[in-house]
Amino acid sequence: MTTARELRTASRRALRDHIVHGHPVDPRELEGWVYRGTSLGLPDFVAKLSWKTFQKTFYRDPTSGRLLGWNVRLEQDGIDAPSRPKLRRGRPVTEWHYEVIPPEGVPMPRGFDRGLVIDYGRADNPPGYVQLLKDPLVALAPGSADELLGVSYAVVAGRCIETPTYFTLEREARIDFVPYDEAPRAPRPLRLSETERRWAEELFAAILGTGGTAGTDGDGERLPPFEATDRSVFWRHFDAAPAPLVRAGLRPMLHTLVFLPLVSGFRKPFYKLAPEERARFLAAAAHSRRYFVRQAVVTLKMLACFAYFDDPRVRAPFEAVPPLGGAA
Amino acid sequence: MSARLCELDGRRVARKLRAEADVVVVGSGPAGATVARHLAAQGVGVIVLEEGPEVLPEEYPRSAVRAMAGLYRDMGTTIAFGNVSMPYLQGRVVGGTSVVNGAISWRLPAEVHAEWARADPALGDALRHEAIAAAEERLEARLEVHPTEPSVAGAKNLLLGRGAEALGVAHRPIRRNVSGCVGEGACLSGCPHGAKLSMDRSFLPDAVASGARIFAGMCVSRVTVERGRATGVVGRSAAGARFEVRARRAVVLAASAIQTPCILLRSGLRHGPVGDGLAAHPGVSVTGRFAEPVRAWRGATQGHEVTGYRSEGLKLEALGFDLAILASRLPGVGPELGRRLGELERYAVWGAAVRAEGRGTVRPGPTHPFVTYSLTPDDVKKARRGVRRLAEVLLAAGAEEVYPGVPGFDPVVRAGDRAALERLEREGSLVASDYAMSMTHLFGTARMGSDPRRSVVRPDFRHHATGALYVADSSVFPTNLGVNPQIAIMALAELCAGHVAQA
């Protein structure tokens, strides 16, 4: 049996042999653990420029059941020094998020399917090469997930390109920090950017027309303005649940409504319009001859209502009406 | 706290799973639950595989966005593309769409069965209407189907009756599978009181009591076939692990008219018009404003219907929505919408289901099915007439204003202006995309028939080309029904189970 420590001096060929002849990994053995990672096989100058040690985590998301994880950057105190996470605003710096999946159906070099696969393309990472990478992971000893070996390869246009970035993982501690306030977000390409989300919220507020003296509930109480409501749950679900075609379709609709005012007499994008100009523009767009524009207004109106009426404070006066049978 | 039914939760199945049963049923909605209950009661070993999670009534979320994210497929954003893009809604939860539907119970109309028999006499002989009716009677007794009581109907339902009465059109309280309904108005988000006798509250517990096993969070990708016989299914758990469930006697697909053809196609079972011939009931709706409070979010979700226009291919229903959906149906944007939100309690939305001739297709995509559906010119005319009929009944019920929502036509029609509605039907648009529509009740993508070239399953529900493989859901229906299909689906599923038991 080979140990992680012994592999520190192994050649790339030997490391590759271990990947191809390694042992399966039981994902349940990984759940809830932090592993200490050590980069292998990199030239010294590359290791100095990047990092030699890091942590990888394995976290079973209770909502989706997916086995997720992320890298934690460590202070480079030395290969055998205790792990000391880098901190930003008091929290460990996490990066390179991933999902751990079985190898079936995953494109990979021949023989790399002995264990599990760390897939960076299935998590919320910034756009870039990281989304092309996958790491097959094998156990160094049969029936034990205490020491693991992995390597990165990239999938580009359906072709698998091996890299020399091998690493060992050694079980270190239970997870005591999860960087997700709520469920992890969907992969970035289908998610609105922060700017787009801000545009969407400005459109939602203008479409709903709440606040000011406009909206009152049944008792004459003023409905809260959209801006004062809690939309976090709405966005969390919207990032994760809808069909990809719908999520992809929202972006052109949003951009249409944001930039259409530029060419329809207002000469400014939506976010620069005054409140009364926004109302005029939206009223015109809602009755546009162009189906796509009308549909964009209808779609954003529905989303605005979903977001607004998710807030318990908005719902409360309406839900105070008891069910007819008396039981609530 | 209600008891959980499921033996396995796919979110916790992280390692390859193998299981075996006499019969594997794919889907736990009305069709799958009925098959499982019937077979389990006869001592057949059954495993039911459901893609969605198990959610108990006390866990149902209150807001629309949370309910749709938790109980519906893709948060209710599934869309059919065609001459008008239409959303179609499907439950993705143990109990299937029965958890999130309006509990409306209609029997298979005799005239629809007669149509089937005329088009395929051998099918008519094998699938006797008397046998279907007998099954429906048994099912309705177990599901306590009865007309909506006025005490829980709420204003939106009572007003629909009032409007139809004033026009002299046939109408009635909707017969629903509920027990102890309090008029919460939350059927479409799952009844928090457990009063709706959806499959998770009726047939699945019956099946489990008889020995059936239910696995939640298990998405079946394909059927395994050896020497021309279905031998089981394979797929992935919600946690990503592969699973294989072997079937000693039969595999029964009951995964809906969208998922069932996708499973067949992914399995390489391309026999017949699989995935073609998608039929549905597209629907239009009209909003009206009343002087008095309606509070459409309270009262039986769908408690009254107008049946007098069925000869026109239309069935009108009161609709009960969550606040968010009701609000989105109000006319206007900006300050106008803000003002109307302040009087939300005065609005009612009623819908018309169209017995359309349109057809569509279902094909499996890389991650999601791709669905097309287009209305025929006659369907668009029916939709236009539906808008007119809805507006007429709203005004007859006392609405001050109605909002047809058809581009190019008066945005508001006020009481006393029936001429405007006649003009709508004469001059209103015949462009399909001018009507905001959604699609319910999907049928026909693995059609039943005696001719193997024109159908996918035989009149005994068995696949024409593959032994031990049955389809039990609304995929097998040769046409749409013009009425809500839950009980008819269950009746045919029970007949299917009878054939499986004898196999």
XYZ file of C-alpha atoms in Angstrom, chain A residues 315 319 328, chain B residues 60-64 66-67 184 186 189 192-193 298 322:
17
model
C -48.739 38.447 2.429
C -53.600 35.832 4.758
C -56.418 27.867 9.625
C -45.911 22.600 1.856
C -44.666 26.158 1.380
C -47.182 29.004 1.476
C -45.876 31.381 -1.166
C -46.169 30.590 -4.865
C -41.542 28.432 -2.821
C -44.317 25.993 -3.709
C -58.092 27.345 2.203
C -54.235 26.373 -1.616
C -49.533 24.661 -3.637
C -51.651 22.243 3.982
C -54.516 20.522 5.828
C -59.795 31.937 -0.426
C -51.872 32.271 -4.752
